[in-house]
């Protein structure tokens, strides 16, 4: 990992401690006590990650990270603070697109992991800019490795979604974009700690807020990389619900882009029929019943019906070939 990292804290002893944490990391690290100098550094150098204290005399870390977002939107931003209240965390996430909220005194391993995952997110942005199919697929597989229970998930969702596309008679160009969007629909999860993704317990309110940010995080990265509107729509809206109770925007009915409605059906079926930390895999019959109950509320009924038609056709074809 050679991408440069910038650390900002007005207290020299804190910078010294940060320097010790990363001294043997092999990373290129830059340290400054001045937020103003940090802004100038970001104007002249492309940093993968910026880790900033919040309470500083020249300007607060939240303001600094927000201004860095304007100067360098691809830079991944982490806020370091002794004030671990929910309001500060939400302000940091909402105003500066903050990737991690790190509490002082930090745990060295957790701090190092946060920076490492920030570099991974920066690399995602860099990879997406290339718009190469092989790179996109490889990237989807890398994201899936964060969650032990979703290996192969993106590929299966793409296959299911393409079956629906075929039933709808969508153009091949649209279907190709939906395949890419299916591969990348969970790319924002690179910003969610693995301890949350793989938790077998009920998540706390703050953990749920972090998970709920992944569609917007992913969509912002895809937008910065100039991916197509179809791909961005899938990433941003695949957790919207047909009755308007989903997230991040609570869109309802056909105001949800068609490509996102298609991927939502494929995503739910794969989630139901594969093992997860919090549940066993459902049988095909059980998943069909559950998704039948979701018609018109969680999912668009027409697309659910088309999806199961494709599965029934595939089963009939398999029996004939046998």
PDB file of C-alpha atoms in Angstrom:
ATOM      1  CA  UNK A   1       0.000   0.000   0.000  1.00  0.00           C
ATOM      2  CA  UNK A   2       1.923   3.039  -1.258  1.00  0.00           C
ATOM      3  CA  UNK A   3      -0.835   5.669  -1.521  1.00  0.00           C
ATOM      4  CA  UNK A   4      -0.033   8.704   0.701  1.00  0.00           C
ATOM      5  CA  UNK A   5      -1.912   9.262   3.967  1.00  0.00           C
ATOM      6  CA  UNK A   6      -2.305  12.663   5.700  1.00  0.00           C
ATOM      7  CA  UNK A   7      -2.743  12.986   9.486  1.00  0.00           C
ATOM      8  CA  UNK A   8      -3.942  16.289  10.983  1.00  0.00           C
ATOM      9  CA  UNK A   9      -3.942  17.076  14.739  1.00  0.00           C
ATOM     10  CA  UNK A  10      -3.032  20.285  16.540  1.00  0.00           C
ATOM     11  CA  UNK A  11      -1.328  18.370  19.378  1.00  0.00           C
ATOM     12  CA  UNK A  12       2.211  17.198  18.629  1.00  0.00           C
ATOM     13  CA  UNK A  13       2.080  14.283  21.081  1.00  0.00           C
ATOM     14  CA  UNK A  14      -0.943  12.896  19.202  1.00  0.00           C
ATOM     15  CA  UNK A  15       0.917  13.139  15.895  1.00  0.00           C
ATOM     16  CA  UNK A  16       3.878  11.398  17.539  1.00  0.00           C
ATOM     17  CA  UNK A  17       1.589   8.568  18.657  1.00  0.00           C
ATOM     18  CA  UNK A  18       0.093   8.273  15.164  1.00  0.00           C
ATOM     19  CA  UNK A  19       3.587   8.188  13.699  1.00  0.00           C
ATOM     20  CA  UNK A  20       4.491   5.272  15.964  1.00  0.00           C
ATOM     21  CA  UNK A  21       1.380   3.319  14.878  1.00  0.00           C
ATOM     22  CA  UNK A  22       2.281   3.632  11.196  1.00  0.00           C
ATOM     23  CA  UNK A  23       6.088   3.658  11.410  1.00  0.00           C
ATOM     24  CA  UNK A  24       6.468   0.085  10.117  1.00  0.00           C
ATOM     25  CA  UNK A  25       3.457   0.093   7.788  1.00  0.00           C
ATOM     26  CA  UNK A  26       5.309   0.830   4.559  1.00  0.00           C
ATOM     27  CA  UNK A  27       2.817   3.643   3.915  1.00  0.00           C
ATOM     28  CA  UNK A  28       3.798   7.127   2.811  1.00  0.00           C
ATOM     29  CA  UNK A  29       2.616   9.271   5.726  1.00  0.00           C
ATOM     30  CA  UNK A  30       2.457  13.063   6.103  1.00  0.00           C
ATOM     31  CA  UNK A  31       1.763  14.829   9.426  1.00  0.00           C
ATOM     32  CA  UNK A  32       0.676  18.399  10.153  1.00  0.00           C
ATOM     33  CA  UNK A  33      -0.658  20.360  13.143  1.00  0.00           C
ATOM     34  CA  UNK A  34      -2.385  22.923  10.916  1.00  0.00           C
ATOM     35  CA  UNK A  35      -5.741  22.406   9.130  1.00  0.00           C
ATOM     36  CA  UNK A  36      -4.868  25.312   6.814  1.00  0.00           C
ATOM     37  CA  UNK A  37      -1.621  23.599   5.844  1.00  0.00           C
ATOM     38  CA  UNK A  38      -3.572  20.349   5.381  1.00  0.00           C
ATOM     39  CA  UNK A  39      -5.835  22.063   2.825  1.00  0.00           C
ATOM     40  CA  UNK A  40      -2.810  23.389   0.937  1.00  0.00           C
ATOM     41  CA  UNK A  41      -1.219  19.948   0.964  1.00  0.00           C
ATOM     42  CA  UNK A  42      -4.407  18.451  -0.515  1.00  0.00           C
ATOM     43  CA  UNK A  43      -4.400  21.044  -3.281  1.00  0.00           C
ATOM     44  CA  UNK A  44      -0.901  20.029  -4.323  1.00  0.00           C
ATOM     45  CA  UNK A  45      -0.841  16.285  -3.605  1.00  0.00           C
ATOM     46  CA  UNK A  46      -3.314  13.456  -4.136  1.00  0.00           C
ATOM     47  CA  UNK A  47      -3.882  11.756  -0.768  1.00  0.00           C
ATOM     48  CA  UNK A  48      -5.689   8.429  -0.527  1.00  0.00           C
ATOM     49  CA  UNK A  49      -6.806   9.005   3.087  1.00  0.00           C
ATOM     50  CA  UNK A  50      -6.940  11.985   5.442  1.00  0.00           C
ATOM     51  CA  UNK A  51      -7.278  11.360   9.195  1.00  0.00           C
ATOM     52  CA  UNK A  52      -8.144  14.553  11.075  1.00  0.00           C
ATOM     53  CA  UNK A  53      -8.793  15.514  14.675  1.00  0.00           C
ATOM     54  CA  UNK A  54     -12.076  17.372  15.202  1.00  0.00           C
ATOM     55  CA  UNK A  55     -11.440  20.010  17.896  1.00  0.00           C
ATOM     56  CA  UNK A  56      -8.657  22.262  16.522  1.00  0.00           C
ATOM     57  CA  UNK A  57      -8.160  26.031  16.930  1.00  0.00           C
ATOM     58  CA  UNK A  58      -7.882  27.012  13.222  1.00  0.00           C
ATOM     59  CA  UNK A  59     -10.991  25.056  12.171  1.00  0.00           C
ATOM     60  CA  UNK A  60     -12.893  21.978  13.261  1.00  0.00           C
ATOM     61  CA  UNK A  61     -12.037  18.690  11.640  1.00  0.00           C
ATOM     62  CA  UNK A  62     -15.574  18.353  10.241  1.00  0.00           C
ATOM     63  CA  UNK A  63     -15.144  21.655   8.370  1.00  0.00           C
ATOM     64  CA  UNK A  64     -11.680  20.635   7.177  1.00  0.00           C
ATOM     65  CA  UNK A  65     -12.912  17.309   5.798  1.00  0.00           C
ATOM     66  CA  UNK A  66     -15.869  19.005   4.113  1.00  0.00           C
ATOM     67  CA  UNK A  67     -13.492  21.430   2.384  1.00  0.00           C
ATOM     68  CA  UNK A  68     -11.160  18.582   1.421  1.00  0.00           C
ATOM     69  CA  UNK A  69     -14.164  16.882  -0.181  1.00  0.00           C
ATOM     70  CA  UNK A  70     -14.527  19.957  -2.428  1.00  0.00           C
ATOM     71  CA  UNK A  71     -10.812  19.970  -3.288  1.00  0.00           C
ATOM     72  CA  UNK A  72     -10.364  16.215  -3.656  1.00  0.00           C
ATOM     73  CA  UNK A  73     -13.662  14.246  -3.691  1.00  0.00           C
ATOM     74  CA  UNK A  74     -11.919  10.902  -4.137  1.00  0.00           C
ATOM     75  CA  UNK A  75      -9.865  11.265  -0.932  1.00  0.00           C
ATOM     76  CA  UNK A  76     -11.233   9.050   1.868  1.00  0.00           C
ATOM     77  CA  UNK A  77     -11.829  10.998   5.071  1.00  0.00           C
ATOM     78  CA  UNK A  78     -11.663   9.804   8.722  1.00  0.00           C
ATOM     79  CA  UNK A  79     -12.538  11.898  11.769  1.00  0.00           C
ATOM     80  CA  UNK A  80     -10.539  11.448  14.967  1.00  0.00           C
ATOM     81  CA  UNK A  81     -12.209  12.822  18.088  1.00  0.00           C
ATOM     82  CA  UNK A  82     -12.548  12.412  21.836  1.00  0.00           C
ATOM     83  CA  UNK A  83     -16.240  13.331  21.698  1.00  0.00           C
ATOM     84  CA  UNK A  84     -18.001  10.112  20.705  1.00  0.00           C
ATOM     85  CA  UNK A  85     -21.577  11.364  20.686  1.00  0.00           C
ATOM     86  CA  UNK A  86     -24.069  10.308  18.026  1.00  0.00           C
ATOM     87  CA  UNK A  87     -24.795  13.886  16.910  1.00  0.00           C
ATOM     88  CA  UNK A  88     -21.125  14.515  16.118  1.00  0.00           C
ATOM     89  CA  UNK A  89     -20.883  11.231  14.257  1.00  0.00           C
ATOM     90  CA  UNK A  90     -23.954  12.015  12.154  1.00  0.00           C
ATOM     91  CA  UNK A  91     -22.736  15.525  11.383  1.00  0.00           C
ATOM     92  CA  UNK A  92     -19.369  14.117  10.358  1.00  0.00           C
ATOM     93  CA  UNK A  93     -20.904  11.503   8.092  1.00  0.00           C
ATOM     94  CA  UNK A  94     -23.482  13.831   6.534  1.00  0.00           C
ATOM     95  CA  UNK A  95     -21.452  16.999   6.024  1.00  0.00           C
ATOM     96  CA  UNK A  96     -18.066  15.643   5.059  1.00  0.00           C
ATOM     97  CA  UNK A  97     -18.830  12.205   3.639  1.00  0.00           C
ATOM     98  CA  UNK A  98     -16.714  10.805   6.460  1.00  0.00           C
ATOM     99  CA  UNK A  99     -15.702   7.200   5.997  1.00  0.00           C
ATOM    100  CA  UNK A 100     -14.768   6.400   9.612  1.00  0.00           C
ATOM    101  CA  UNK A 101     -15.452   7.969  13.000  1.00  0.00           C
ATOM    102  CA  UNK A 102     -12.476   7.084  15.253  1.00  0.00           C
ATOM    103  CA  UNK A 103     -12.678   7.711  18.990  1.00  0.00           C
ATOM    104  CA  UNK A 104      -9.744   8.822  21.154  1.00  0.00           C
ATOM    105  CA  UNK A 105      -8.058   7.019  22.786  1.00  0.00           C
ATOM    106  CA  UNK A 106      -7.985   4.723  19.773  1.00  0.00           C
ATOM    107  CA  UNK A 107      -7.101   1.050  19.593  1.00  0.00           C
ATOM    108  CA  UNK A 108      -4.023   0.805  17.341  1.00  0.00           C
ATOM    109  CA  UNK A 109      -5.274  -2.247  15.436  1.00  0.00           C
ATOM    110  CA  UNK A 110      -8.663  -0.621  14.783  1.00  0.00           C
ATOM    111  CA  UNK A 111      -7.078   2.621  13.638  1.00  0.00           C
ATOM    112  CA  UNK A 112      -4.740   0.757  11.294  1.00  0.00           C
ATOM    113  CA  UNK A 113      -7.674  -1.261   9.928  1.00  0.00           C
ATOM    114  CA  UNK A 114      -9.728   1.899   9.339  1.00  0.00           C
ATOM    115  CA  UNK A 115      -6.877   3.465   7.323  1.00  0.00           C
ATOM    116  CA  UNK A 116      -6.306   0.210   5.398  1.00  0.00           C
ATOM    117  CA  UNK A 117      -9.991   0.013   4.489  1.00  0.00           C
ATOM    118  CA  UNK A 118      -9.891   3.680   3.511  1.00  0.00           C
ATOM    119  CA  UNK A 119      -7.084   2.883   1.090  1.00  0.00           C
ATOM    120  CA  UNK A 120      -9.169  -0.003  -0.257  1.00  0.00           C
ATOM    121  CA  UNK A 121     -12.065   2.376  -0.892  1.00  0.00           C
ATOM    122  CA  UNK A 122      -9.735   4.840  -2.633  1.00  0.00           C
ATOM    123  CA  UNK A 123      -8.528   1.981  -4.847  1.00  0.00           C
ATOM    124  CA  UNK A 124     -12.140   1.123  -5.674  1.00  0.00           C
ATOM    125  CA  UNK A 125     -12.651   4.646  -6.937  1.00  0.00           C
ATOM    126  CA  UNK A 126      -9.454   4.371  -8.971  1.00  0.00           C
ATOM    127  CA  UNK A 127     -10.498   1.005 -10.406  1.00  0.00           C
ATOM    128  CA  UNK A 128     -13.975   2.226 -11.325  1.00  0.00           C
ATOM    129  CA  UNK A 129     -12.487   5.059 -13.350  1.00  0.00           C
ATOM    130  CA  UNK A 130     -10.997   2.461 -15.709  1.00  0.00           C
ATOM    131  CA  UNK A 131     -14.490   1.123 -16.580  1.00  0.00           C
ATOM    132  CA  UNK A 132     -12.961  -2.201 -17.614  1.00  0.00           C
ATOM    133  CA  UNK A 133     -15.301  -5.218 -17.319  1.00  0.00           C
ATOM    134  CA  UNK A 134     -12.566  -7.424 -15.887  1.00  0.00           C
ATOM    135  CA  UNK A 135     -11.673  -4.778 -13.324  1.00  0.00           C
ATOM    136  CA  UNK A 136     -15.336  -4.309 -12.344  1.00  0.00           C
ATOM    137  CA  UNK A 137     -15.889  -8.034 -11.845  1.00  0.00           C
ATOM    138  CA  UNK A 138     -12.659  -8.415  -9.893  1.00  0.00           C
ATOM    139  CA  UNK A 139     -13.684  -5.457  -7.767  1.00  0.00           C
ATOM    140  CA  UNK A 140     -17.073  -7.044  -7.005  1.00  0.00           C
ATOM    141  CA  UNK A 141     -15.344 -10.241  -5.865  1.00  0.00           C
ATOM    142  CA  UNK A 142     -12.998  -8.225  -3.631  1.00  0.00           C
ATOM    143  CA  UNK A 143     -15.954  -6.489  -1.985  1.00  0.00           C
ATOM    144  CA  UNK A 144     -17.676  -9.848  -1.412  1.00  0.00           C
ATOM    145  CA  UNK A 145     -14.630 -11.103   0.478  1.00  0.00           C
ATOM    146  CA  UNK A 146     -15.396  -8.595   3.250  1.00  0.00           C
ATOM    147  CA  UNK A 147     -18.423 -10.710   4.168  1.00  0.00           C
ATOM    148  CA  UNK A 148     -17.782 -14.423   4.608  1.00  0.00           C
ATOM    149  CA  UNK A 149     -21.443 -15.200   3.977  1.00  0.00           C
ATOM    150  CA  UNK A 150     -21.875 -13.431   0.644  1.00  0.00           C
ATOM    151  CA  UNK A 151     -19.210 -15.040  -1.541  1.00  0.00           C
ATOM    152  CA  UNK A 152     -20.635 -15.315  -5.036  1.00  0.00           C
ATOM    153  CA  UNK A 153     -23.577 -13.075  -4.090  1.00  0.00           C
ATOM    154  CA  UNK A 154     -22.884 -10.342  -6.671  1.00  0.00           C
ATOM    155  CA  UNK A 155     -22.476 -12.866  -9.487  1.00  0.00           C
ATOM    156  CA  UNK A 156     -25.717 -14.675  -8.599  1.00  0.00           C
ATOM    157  CA  UNK A 157     -27.625 -11.400  -8.317  1.00  0.00           C
ATOM    158  CA  UNK A 158     -26.359 -10.445 -11.782  1.00  0.00           C
ATOM    159  CA  UNK A 159     -27.500 -13.775 -13.246  1.00  0.00           C
ATOM    160  CA  UNK A 160     -30.969 -13.465 -11.697  1.00  0.00           C
ATOM    161  CA  UNK A 161     -31.308  -9.841 -12.788  1.00  0.00           C
ATOM    162  CA  UNK A 162     -30.333 -10.671 -16.378  1.00  0.00           C
ATOM    163  CA  UNK A 163     -33.044 -13.338 -16.481  1.00  0.00           C
ATOM    164  CA  UNK A 164     -35.606 -10.660 -15.611  1.00  0.00           C
ATOM    165  CA  UNK A 165     -34.090  -8.331 -18.231  1.00  0.00           C
ATOM    166  CA  UNK A 166     -34.578 -11.041 -20.848  1.00  0.00           C
ATOM    167  CA  UNK A 167     -38.232 -11.501 -19.852  1.00  0.00           C
ATOM    168  CA  UNK A 168     -38.754  -7.740 -20.168  1.00  0.00           C
ATOM    169  CA  UNK A 169     -37.023  -7.639 -23.553  1.00  0.00           C
ATOM    170  CA  UNK A 170     -34.614  -4.919 -22.497  1.00  0.00           C
ATOM    171  CA  UNK A 171     -31.887  -3.848 -24.953  1.00  0.00           C
ATOM    172  CA  UNK A 172     -28.539  -5.610 -24.634  1.00  0.00           C
ATOM    173  CA  UNK A 173     -26.828  -2.329 -23.731  1.00  0.00           C
ATOM    174  CA  UNK A 174     -29.211  -1.828 -20.790  1.00  0.00           C
ATOM    175  CA  UNK A 175     -28.800  -5.444 -19.694  1.00  0.00           C
ATOM    176  CA  UNK A 176     -25.024  -5.048 -19.714  1.00  0.00           C
ATOM    177  CA  UNK A 177     -25.268  -1.967 -17.475  1.00  0.00           C
ATOM    178  CA  UNK A 178     -27.613  -3.866 -15.134  1.00  0.00           C
ATOM    179  CA  UNK A 179     -25.054  -6.662 -14.941  1.00  0.00           C
ATOM    180  CA  UNK A 180     -22.352  -4.174 -13.933  1.00  0.00           C
ATOM    181  CA  UNK A 181     -24.694  -2.559 -11.415  1.00  0.00           C
ATOM    182  CA  UNK A 182     -25.539  -5.985  -9.969  1.00  0.00           C
ATOM    183  CA  UNK A 183     -21.854  -6.757  -9.523  1.00  0.00           C
ATOM    184  CA  UNK A 184     -21.294  -3.421  -7.783  1.00  0.00           C
ATOM    185  CA  UNK A 185     -24.586  -2.905  -5.926  1.00  0.00           C
ATOM    186  CA  UNK A 186     -22.960  -3.449  -2.529  1.00  0.00           C
ATOM    187  CA  UNK A 187     -19.685  -1.638  -3.264  1.00  0.00           C
ATOM    188  CA  UNK A 188     -20.511   0.897  -0.542  1.00  0.00           C
ATOM    189  CA  UNK A 189     -20.037  -1.887   2.013  1.00  0.00           C
ATOM    190  CA  UNK A 190     -16.318  -1.273   1.731  1.00  0.00           C
ATOM    191  CA  UNK A 191     -17.128   1.545   4.166  1.00  0.00           C
ATOM    192  CA  UNK A 192     -18.815  -0.767   6.691  1.00  0.00           C
ATOM    193  CA  UNK A 193     -16.564  -2.457   9.277  1.00  0.00           C
ATOM    194  CA  UNK A 194     -16.388  -6.241   8.938  1.00  0.00           C
ATOM    195  CA  UNK A 195     -17.376  -6.598  12.594  1.00  0.00           C
ATOM    196  CA  UNK A 196     -20.770  -5.128  11.643  1.00  0.00           C
ATOM    197  CA  UNK A 197     -21.137  -7.026   8.357  1.00  0.00           C
ATOM    198  CA  UNK A 198     -20.422 -10.378  10.013  1.00  0.00           C
ATOM    199  CA  UNK A 199     -22.256  -9.737  13.281  1.00  0.00           C
ATOM    200  CA  UNK A 200     -24.649 -12.480  14.395  1.00  0.00           C
ATOM    201  CA  UNK A 201     -26.298 -10.132  16.924  1.00  0.00           C
ATOM    202  CA  UNK A 202     -28.910  -7.428  16.480  1.00  0.00           C
ATOM    203  CA  UNK A 203     -27.177  -4.226  15.405  1.00  0.00           C
ATOM    204  CA  UNK A 204     -27.265  -1.093  17.541  1.00  0.00           C
ATOM    205  CA  UNK A 205     -28.913   2.113  16.320  1.00  0.00           C
ATOM    206  CA  UNK A 206     -25.546   3.630  15.416  1.00  0.00           C
ATOM    207  CA  UNK A 207     -24.451   0.448  13.592  1.00  0.00           C
ATOM    208  CA  UNK A 208     -27.705   0.477  11.608  1.00  0.00           C
ATOM    209  CA  UNK A 209     -27.023   4.085  10.629  1.00  0.00           C
ATOM    210  CA  UNK A 210     -23.593   3.054   9.321  1.00  0.00           C
ATOM    211  CA  UNK A 211     -25.036   0.120   7.331  1.00  0.00           C
ATOM    212  CA  UNK A 212     -27.780   2.358   5.946  1.00  0.00           C
ATOM    213  CA  UNK A 213     -25.177   4.684   4.478  1.00  0.00           C
ATOM    214  CA  UNK A 214     -23.673   2.068   2.137  1.00  0.00           C
ATOM    215  CA  UNK A 215     -25.929   2.761  -0.898  1.00  0.00           C
ATOM    216  CA  UNK A 216     -25.035   6.459  -0.861  1.00  0.00           C
ATOM    217  CA  UNK A 217     -21.342   5.807  -0.190  1.00  0.00           C
ATOM    218  CA  UNK A 218     -21.208   3.379  -3.101  1.00  0.00           C
ATOM    219  CA  UNK A 219     -23.200   5.626  -5.433  1.00  0.00           C
ATOM    220  CA  UNK A 220     -20.971   8.599  -4.657  1.00  0.00           C
ATOM    221  CA  UNK A 221     -17.864   6.596  -5.520  1.00  0.00           C
ATOM    222  CA  UNK A 222     -19.476   5.366  -8.755  1.00  0.00           C
ATOM    223  CA  UNK A 223     -20.535   8.912  -9.617  1.00  0.00           C
ATOM    224  CA  UNK A 224     -17.032  10.247  -9.042  1.00  0.00           C
ATOM    225  CA  UNK A 225     -15.777   7.499 -11.356  1.00  0.00           C
ATOM    226  CA  UNK A 226     -18.288   8.618 -14.042  1.00  0.00           C
ATOM    227  CA  UNK A 227     -20.064   5.277 -14.274  1.00  0.00           C
ATOM    228  CA  UNK A 228     -23.384   5.184 -16.125  1.00  0.00           C
ATOM    229  CA  UNK A 229     -26.620   6.467 -14.543  1.00  0.00           C
ATOM    230  CA  UNK A 230     -28.001   2.903 -14.681  1.00  0.00           C
ATOM    231  CA  UNK A 231     -25.145   1.540 -12.547  1.00  0.00           C
ATOM    232  CA  UNK A 232     -25.368   4.475 -10.132  1.00  0.00           C
ATOM    233  CA  UNK A 233     -29.150   4.042  -9.783  1.00  0.00           C
ATOM    234  CA  UNK A 234     -28.746   0.364  -8.878  1.00  0.00           C
ATOM    235  CA  UNK A 235     -26.099   1.091  -6.253  1.00  0.00           C
ATOM    236  CA  UNK A 236     -28.061   3.981  -4.740  1.00  0.00           C
ATOM    237  CA  UNK A 237     -31.610   2.585  -4.840  1.00  0.00           C
ATOM    238  CA  UNK A 238     -31.457  -1.218  -4.473  1.00  0.00           C
ATOM    239  CA  UNK A 239     -32.739  -0.903  -0.872  1.00  0.00           C
ATOM    240  CA  UNK A 240     -35.740   1.254  -1.765  1.00  0.00           C
ATOM    241  CA  UNK A 241     -39.093  -0.523  -1.294  1.00  0.00           C
ATOM    242  CA  UNK A 242     -42.062  -0.451  -3.634  1.00  0.00           C
ATOM    243  CA  UNK A 243     -44.344   0.896  -0.864  1.00  0.00           C
ATOM    244  CA  UNK A 244     -41.936   3.759  -0.051  1.00  0.00           C
ATOM    245  CA  UNK A 245     -40.591   2.389   3.253  1.00  0.00           C
ATOM    246  CA  UNK A 246     -37.061   1.670   2.026  1.00  0.00           C
ATOM    247  CA  UNK A 247     -33.862   3.720   2.069  1.00  0.00           C
ATOM    248  CA  UNK A 248     -31.969   5.960   1.477  1.00  0.00           C
ATOM    249  CA  UNK A 249     -34.741   8.211   0.033  1.00  0.00           C
ATOM    250  CA  UNK A 250     -38.018   6.375   0.627  1.00  0.00           C
ATOM    251  CA  UNK A 251     -38.877   6.349  -3.085  1.00  0.00           C
ATOM    252  CA  UNK A 252     -42.173   4.676  -3.956  1.00  0.00           C
ATOM    253  CA  UNK A 253     -43.465   2.582  -6.876  1.00  0.00           C
ATOM    254  CA  UNK A 254     -42.213   3.440 -10.333  1.00  0.00           C
ATOM    255  CA  UNK A 255     -40.340   6.471  -8.989  1.00  0.00           C
ATOM    256  CA  UNK A 256     -37.714   3.843  -8.094  1.00  0.00           C
ATOM    257  CA  UNK A 257     -35.624   3.320 -11.254  1.00  0.00           C
ATOM    258  CA  UNK A 258     -36.559   0.100 -13.072  1.00  0.00           C
ATOM    259  CA  UNK A 259     -32.985  -1.201 -12.937  1.00  0.00           C
ATOM    260  CA  UNK A 260     -32.990  -0.860  -9.127  1.00  0.00           C
ATOM    261  CA  UNK A 261     -36.375  -2.606  -8.861  1.00  0.00           C
ATOM    262  CA  UNK A 262     -35.016  -5.514 -10.930  1.00  0.00           C
ATOM    263  CA  UNK A 263     -31.867  -5.896  -8.848  1.00  0.00           C
ATOM    264  CA  UNK A 264     -33.890  -5.631  -5.623  1.00  0.00           C
ATOM    265  CA  UNK A 265     -35.841  -8.764  -6.588  1.00  0.00           C
ATOM    266  CA  UNK A 266     -32.654 -10.661  -7.445  1.00  0.00           C
ATOM    267  CA  UNK A 267     -30.910  -9.413  -4.302  1.00  0.00           C
ATOM    268  CA  UNK A 268     -33.755 -10.461  -1.972  1.00  0.00           C
ATOM    269  CA  UNK A 269     -34.009 -13.952  -3.478  1.00  0.00           C
ATOM    270  CA  UNK A 270     -30.296 -14.596  -3.078  1.00  0.00           C
ATOM    271  CA  UNK A 271     -30.325 -13.222   0.471  1.00  0.00           C
ATOM    272  CA  UNK A 272     -33.206 -15.539   1.397  1.00  0.00           C
ATOM    273  CA  UNK A 273     -31.728 -18.657  -0.172  1.00  0.00           C
ATOM    274  CA  UNK A 274     -28.162 -18.350   1.153  1.00  0.00           C
ATOM    275  CA  UNK A 275     -26.853 -18.726   4.687  1.00  0.00           C
ATOM    276  CA  UNK A 276     -26.163 -15.517   6.595  1.00  0.00           C
ATOM    277  CA  UNK A 277     -24.676 -14.879  10.069  1.00  0.00           C
ATOM    278  CA  UNK A 278     -28.156 -14.297  11.474  1.00  0.00           C
ATOM    279  CA  UNK A 279     -30.176 -16.986   9.628  1.00  0.00           C
ATOM    280  CA  UNK A 280     -30.131 -20.305   7.790  1.00  0.00           C
ATOM    281  CA  UNK A 281     -30.762 -20.531   4.052  1.00  0.00           C
ATOM    282  CA  UNK A 282     -34.416 -20.900   3.006  1.00  0.00           C
ATOM    283  CA  UNK A 283     -35.661 -23.582   0.649  1.00  0.00           C
ATOM    284  CA  UNK A 284     -36.817 -22.504  -2.817  1.00  0.00           C
ATOM    285  CA  UNK A 285     -40.466 -23.090  -1.850  1.00  0.00           C
ATOM    286  CA  UNK A 286     -40.178 -21.053   1.342  1.00  0.00           C
ATOM    287  CA  UNK A 287     -38.393 -18.193  -0.442  1.00  0.00           C
ATOM    288  CA  UNK A 288     -41.110 -18.186  -3.095  1.00  0.00           C
ATOM    289  CA  UNK A 289     -43.799 -17.873  -0.431  1.00  0.00           C
ATOM    290  CA  UNK A 290     -41.951 -15.106   1.419  1.00  0.00           C
ATOM    291  CA  UNK A 291     -41.385 -13.130  -1.776  1.00  0.00           C
ATOM    292  CA  UNK A 292     -45.024 -13.665  -2.693  1.00  0.00           C
ATOM    293  CA  UNK A 293     -45.896 -11.870   0.532  1.00  0.00           C
ATOM    294  CA  UNK A 294     -43.530  -9.053  -0.496  1.00  0.00           C
ATOM    295  CA  UNK A 295     -45.407  -8.371  -3.753  1.00  0.00           C
ATOM    296  CA  UNK A 296     -46.556  -4.772  -3.853  1.00  0.00           C
ATOM    297  CA  UNK A 297     -44.915  -3.722  -0.605  1.00  0.00           C
ATOM    298  CA  UNK A 298     -41.205  -4.581  -0.520  1.00  0.00           C
ATOM    299  CA  UNK A 299     -40.972  -5.559  -4.211  1.00  0.00           C
ATOM    300  CA  UNK A 300     -42.793  -4.823  -7.458  1.00  0.00           C
ATOM    301  CA  UNK A 301     -45.263  -7.683  -7.951  1.00  0.00           C
ATOM    302  CA  UNK A 302     -44.865  -7.850 -11.739  1.00  0.00           C
ATOM    303  CA  UNK A 303     -41.110  -8.343 -11.450  1.00  0.00           C
ATOM    304  CA  UNK A 304     -41.471 -10.994  -8.739  1.00  0.00           C
ATOM    305  CA  UNK A 305     -43.816 -12.952 -11.021  1.00  0.00           C
ATOM    306  CA  UNK A 306     -41.459 -12.637 -14.001  1.00  0.00           C
ATOM    307  CA  UNK A 307     -38.515 -13.729 -11.875  1.00  0.00           C
ATOM    308  CA  UNK A 308     -40.179 -16.942 -10.736  1.00  0.00           C
ATOM    309  CA  UNK A 309     -41.294 -17.617 -14.308  1.00  0.00           C
ATOM    310  CA  UNK A 310     -37.621 -17.620 -15.292  1.00  0.00           C
ATOM    311  CA  UNK A 311     -36.778 -20.054 -12.495  1.00  0.00           C
ATOM    312  CA  UNK A 312     -39.696 -22.349 -13.396  1.00  0.00           C
ATOM    313  CA  UNK A 313     -38.608 -22.327 -17.050  1.00  0.00           C
ATOM    314  CA  UNK A 314     -35.039 -23.159 -16.047  1.00  0.00           C
ATOM    315  CA  UNK A 315     -36.260 -26.073 -13.907  1.00  0.00           C
ATOM    316  CA  UNK A 316     -38.402 -27.433 -16.746  1.00  0.00           C
ATOM    317  CA  UNK A 317     -35.473 -27.165 -19.163  1.00  0.00           C
ATOM    318  CA  UNK A 318     -33.240 -29.010 -16.701  1.00  0.00           C
ATOM    319  CA  UNK A 319     -35.765 -31.844 -16.346  1.00  0.00           C
ATOM    320  CA  UNK A 320     -36.039 -32.203 -20.149  1.00  0.00           C
ATOM    321  CA  UNK A 321     -32.260 -32.333 -20.526  1.00  0.00           C
ATOM    322  CA  UNK A 322     -32.008 -34.979 -17.810  1.00  0.00           C
TER     323      UNK A 322
END
